[in-house]
């Protein structure tokens, strides 16, 4: 397995074991991208030469942003976020979720063009293309989550995560399954993602916002056709 760039690790480890959480996040994202998952917490702390309590704080950042699955152990009670998304699933429908995405995500793309760091832009560009071994839905969500993170608006990012939690609930039947997503659609979607990513990388907020809206409009029209709804 390819190890993360040692210079990046050196940059986050300083006297006394202190480091900037944002930098550690980027190291963990690189490991996920290159290896598909993170090793056990103890092994990861040893590998990065950081203290476990510091690592846990950074892992929590990724979980809050929806980039890692929540931890599961024993008979844990549902979190408030889980209860909230469950209530929303019971009272919404796929078209309503899509309308909210079209209200929020173009603005996130605009903010990312203005605020994203070079590392965040690099991640957005990397996630624009579907990678082998990823399901179509996983590749799509990683791209949109990268943009939400790059927007640097924590409240909007939390709303985006909640929307995806609702969207992914099987009871909602939001979209076609991965098995029904054709190779042509994946290719077209990657092209749409690339236009958004290129606009963000060019620091062009108007073009990024418009490209995201047009991308989501394609999804909305596809859904409307599937459900026999006029939009």
Short mmCIF file of C-alpha atoms in Angstrom, two decimals:
data_model
loop_
_atom_site.label_atom_id
_atom_site.label_comp_id
_atom_site.label_asym_id
_atom_site.label_seq_id
_atom_site.Cartn_x
_atom_site.Cartn_y
_atom_site.Cartn_z
CA UNK A 1 0.00 0.00 0.00
CA UNK A 2 1.20 3.47 -0.82
CA UNK A 3 2.06 5.53 2.23
CA UNK A 4 0.93 9.17 2.57
CA UNK A 5 3.55 11.75 1.64
CA UNK A 6 5.99 11.86 4.56
CA UNK A 7 6.47 15.61 4.12
CA UNK A 8 2.76 16.12 4.77
CA UNK A 9 2.95 13.99 7.92
CA UNK A 10 6.04 15.90 9.05
CA UNK A 11 4.13 19.15 8.60
CA UNK A 12 1.38 18.12 11.02
CA UNK A 13 3.58 16.69 13.77
CA UNK A 14 5.25 19.36 15.88
CA UNK A 15 6.86 19.65 19.30
CA UNK A 16 4.64 18.07 21.94
CA UNK A 17 2.55 16.20 19.39
CA UNK A 18 0.35 19.20 18.50
CA UNK A 19 -0.94 19.59 14.96
CA UNK A 20 -3.49 21.51 12.93
CA UNK A 21 -6.70 19.44 12.56
CA UNK A 22 -7.28 20.65 8.99
CA UNK A 23 -3.89 19.27 7.94
CA UNK A 24 -4.53 15.91 9.59
CA UNK A 25 -7.89 15.76 7.81
CA UNK A 26 -6.10 16.08 4.47
CA UNK A 27 -3.71 13.25 5.37
CA UNK A 28 -6.63 10.99 6.31
CA UNK A 29 -8.47 11.88 3.12
CA UNK A 30 -5.40 10.92 1.10
CA UNK A 31 -5.20 7.54 2.85
CA UNK A 32 -8.90 6.92 2.14
CA UNK A 33 -8.44 7.88 -1.51
CA UNK A 34 -5.37 5.68 -2.00
CA UNK A 35 -6.33 2.67 0.14
CA UNK A 36 -10.13 2.75 0.19
CA UNK A 37 -10.45 2.84 3.99
CA UNK A 38 -8.62 3.76 7.18
CA UNK A 39 -6.76 1.22 9.31
CA UNK A 40 -7.63 0.64 12.96
CA UNK A 41 -7.34 3.71 15.19
CA UNK A 42 -4.31 2.40 17.12
CA UNK A 43 -2.43 1.52 13.93
CA UNK A 44 -3.35 4.84 12.35
CA UNK A 45 -2.11 6.82 15.36
CA UNK A 46 1.20 4.93 15.28
CA UNK A 47 1.51 5.39 11.54
CA UNK A 48 1.00 9.16 11.74
CA UNK A 49 2.87 9.54 15.03
CA UNK A 50 0.00 11.39 16.70
CA UNK A 51 -1.75 10.83 20.01
CA UNK A 52 -4.97 8.82 19.86
CA UNK A 53 -7.13 11.46 21.58
CA UNK A 54 -5.97 13.99 18.97
CA UNK A 55 -6.68 11.53 16.17
CA UNK A 56 -10.20 10.91 17.51
CA UNK A 57 -11.00 14.62 17.28
CA UNK A 58 -9.97 14.67 13.63
CA UNK A 59 -11.92 11.49 12.86
CA UNK A 60 -14.97 13.15 14.39
CA UNK A 61 -14.56 16.06 11.98
CA UNK A 62 -14.75 13.66 9.05
CA UNK A 63 -17.78 11.89 10.54
CA UNK A 64 -19.58 15.19 11.07
CA UNK A 65 -18.94 16.09 7.43
CA UNK A 66 -20.30 12.74 6.31
CA UNK A 67 -16.96 11.53 4.92
CA UNK A 68 -16.74 8.63 7.39
CA UNK A 69 -19.46 6.35 8.67
CA UNK A 70 -20.44 6.85 12.33
CA UNK A 71 -18.88 4.43 14.78
CA UNK A 72 -21.05 1.53 15.89
CA UNK A 73 -20.73 -0.46 19.09
CA UNK A 74 -23.10 -2.28 21.41
CA UNK A 75 -26.66 -1.10 21.85
CA UNK A 76 -26.13 2.58 21.22
CA UNK A 77 -29.18 4.80 21.18
CA UNK A 78 -29.95 6.55 17.88
CA UNK A 79 -28.27 9.93 17.62
CA UNK A 80 -30.37 13.11 17.36
CA UNK A 81 -29.29 13.36 13.71
CA UNK A 82 -30.56 9.83 13.04
CA UNK A 83 -33.88 10.59 14.68
CA UNK A 84 -34.16 13.82 12.73
CA UNK A 85 -33.50 12.19 9.36
CA UNK A 86 -35.91 9.38 10.20
CA UNK A 87 -38.68 11.90 10.91
CA UNK A 88 -37.95 13.72 7.67
CA UNK A 89 -38.09 10.51 5.63
CA UNK A 90 -41.58 9.90 6.99
CA UNK A 91 -42.84 13.30 5.85
CA UNK A 92 -41.07 14.04 2.55
CA UNK A 93 -40.72 12.69 -1.00
CA UNK A 94 -37.91 12.43 -3.58
CA UNK A 95 -38.92 15.54 -5.55
CA UNK A 96 -38.96 17.65 -2.39
CA UNK A 97 -35.45 16.47 -1.49
CA UNK A 98 -34.28 17.32 -5.00
CA UNK A 99 -35.77 20.81 -4.75
CA UNK A 100 -33.81 21.42 -1.53
CA UNK A 101 -30.61 20.17 -3.13
CA UNK A 102 -31.10 22.62 -5.97
CA UNK A 103 -31.54 25.44 -3.46
CA UNK A 104 -28.44 24.58 -1.41
CA UNK A 105 -25.80 22.94 -3.60
CA UNK A 106 -25.36 25.64 -6.27
CA UNK A 107 -24.61 28.07 -3.42
CA UNK A 108 -22.12 25.58 -1.92
CA UNK A 109 -20.35 25.41 -5.28
CA UNK A 110 -20.24 29.21 -5.41
CA UNK A 111 -18.79 29.41 -1.90
CA UNK A 112 -16.24 26.69 -2.68
CA UNK A 113 -14.99 28.74 -5.65
CA UNK A 114 -14.42 31.64 -3.27
CA UNK A 115 -13.26 29.89 -0.09
CA UNK A 116 -11.85 26.43 -0.75
CA UNK A 117 -8.18 25.89 0.05
CA UNK A 118 -5.81 24.57 -2.64
CA UNK A 119 -5.93 21.15 -0.93
CA UNK A 120 -9.73 21.17 -0.96
CA UNK A 121 -9.81 22.20 -4.62
CA UNK A 122 -7.39 19.38 -5.43
CA UNK A 123 -9.75 16.94 -3.71
CA UNK A 124 -12.77 18.32 -5.62
CA UNK A 125 -10.92 17.86 -8.92
CA UNK A 126 -9.87 14.34 -7.93
CA UNK A 127 -13.41 13.31 -6.97
CA UNK A 128 -14.94 14.72 -10.19
CA UNK A 129 -14.08 11.47 -11.97
CA UNK A 130 -15.58 8.14 -10.88
CA UNK A 131 -12.83 5.86 -9.63
CA UNK A 132 -12.70 2.10 -10.33
CA UNK A 133 -14.05 0.05 -7.47
CA UNK A 134 -16.53 2.71 -6.34
CA UNK A 135 -20.25 2.37 -6.82
CA UNK A 136 -21.89 5.15 -8.89
CA UNK A 137 -23.70 6.52 -5.84
CA UNK A 138 -20.55 6.50 -3.69
CA UNK A 139 -18.53 8.34 -6.35
CA UNK A 140 -21.30 10.93 -6.74
CA UNK A 141 -21.62 11.56 -3.03
CA UNK A 142 -17.86 11.90 -2.48
CA UNK A 143 -17.76 14.64 -5.12
CA UNK A 144 -20.65 16.59 -3.65
CA UNK A 145 -19.32 16.17 -0.11
CA UNK A 146 -15.93 17.52 -1.21
CA UNK A 147 -17.65 20.66 -2.49
CA UNK A 148 -19.66 21.03 0.72
CA UNK A 149 -16.43 20.80 2.73
CA UNK A 150 -14.78 23.34 0.42
CA UNK A 151 -17.60 25.83 0.96
CA UNK A 152 -16.28 26.43 4.50
CA UNK A 153 -19.85 26.99 5.73
CA UNK A 154 -20.41 24.54 8.56
CA UNK A 155 -24.17 25.07 8.82
CA UNK A 156 -24.74 24.61 5.09
CA UNK A 157 -22.49 21.56 5.22
CA UNK A 158 -24.59 20.03 8.01
CA UNK A 159 -27.79 20.65 6.03
CA UNK A 160 -26.16 19.00 3.02
CA UNK A 161 -25.25 15.91 5.08
CA UNK A 162 -28.80 15.72 6.45
CA UNK A 163 -30.23 15.89 2.92
CA UNK A 164 -28.02 12.99 1.84
CA UNK A 165 -29.03 10.97 4.88
CA UNK A 166 -32.67 11.43 3.91
CA UNK A 167 -31.97 10.80 0.22
CA UNK A 168 -30.11 7.55 0.95
CA UNK A 169 -32.92 6.05 3.00
CA UNK A 170 -34.23 3.04 1.10
CA UNK A 171 -37.82 3.88 2.07
CA UNK A 172 -37.65 7.05 -0.02
CA UNK A 173 -36.57 5.32 -3.26
CA UNK A 174 -34.86 8.54 -4.29
CA UNK A 175 -33.23 7.39 -7.51
CA UNK A 176 -32.34 4.39 -9.62
CA UNK A 177 -30.17 1.75 -7.99
CA UNK A 178 -26.48 1.48 -8.87
CA UNK A 179 -27.33 -1.51 -11.08
CA UNK A 180 -29.65 0.71 -13.14
CA UNK A 181 -27.08 3.49 -13.63
CA UNK A 182 -25.72 3.04 -17.15
CA UNK A 183 -22.13 3.55 -18.25
CA UNK A 184 -23.29 6.39 -20.51
CA UNK A 185 -24.90 8.18 -17.57
CA UNK A 186 -21.77 7.77 -15.44
CA UNK A 187 -19.69 9.24 -18.27
CA UNK A 188 -22.10 12.15 -18.70
CA UNK A 189 -22.22 12.75 -14.95
CA UNK A 190 -18.43 12.78 -14.70
CA UNK A 191 -18.39 15.40 -17.46
CA UNK A 192 -20.90 17.52 -15.52
CA UNK A 193 -18.84 17.10 -12.35
CA UNK A 194 -15.69 18.13 -14.21
CA UNK A 195 -17.32 21.37 -15.39
CA UNK A 196 -18.22 22.22 -11.80
CA UNK A 197 -14.76 21.31 -10.50
CA UNK A 198 -13.01 23.30 -13.23
CA UNK A 199 -15.10 26.37 -12.41
CA UNK A 200 -14.25 26.06 -8.71
CA UNK A 201 -10.56 25.59 -9.52
CA UNK A 202 -10.72 28.73 -11.72
CA UNK A 203 -12.20 30.66 -8.77
CA UNK A 204 -15.23 31.51 -10.93
CA UNK A 205 -18.21 31.52 -8.51
CA UNK A 206 -20.82 32.41 -11.13
CA UNK A 207 -19.79 29.59 -13.45
CA UNK A 208 -19.51 27.13 -10.56
CA UNK A 209 -22.99 27.98 -9.31
CA UNK A 210 -24.51 27.73 -12.79
CA UNK A 211 -22.75 24.44 -13.58
CA UNK A 212 -23.97 22.89 -10.34
CA UNK A 213 -27.55 24.03 -10.99
CA UNK A 214 -27.47 22.62 -14.53
CA UNK A 215 -26.06 19.32 -13.24
CA UNK A 216 -28.80 18.97 -10.63
CA UNK A 217 -31.43 19.99 -13.17
CA UNK A 218 -30.44 16.96 -15.25
CA UNK A 219 -30.97 14.74 -12.21
CA UNK A 220 -34.29 16.41 -11.46
CA UNK A 221 -35.58 15.91 -15.02
CA UNK A 222 -34.51 12.26 -14.91
CA UNK A 223 -36.36 11.77 -11.64
CA UNK A 224 -39.44 13.60 -12.91
CA UNK A 225 -39.55 11.36 -15.97
CA UNK A 226 -39.21 8.28 -13.77
CA UNK A 227 -42.08 9.36 -11.52
CA UNK A 228 -44.22 10.84 -14.30
CA UNK A 229 -44.02 14.36 -12.83
CA UNK A 230 -43.85 17.60 -14.82
CA UNK A 231 -41.21 20.12 -13.69
#
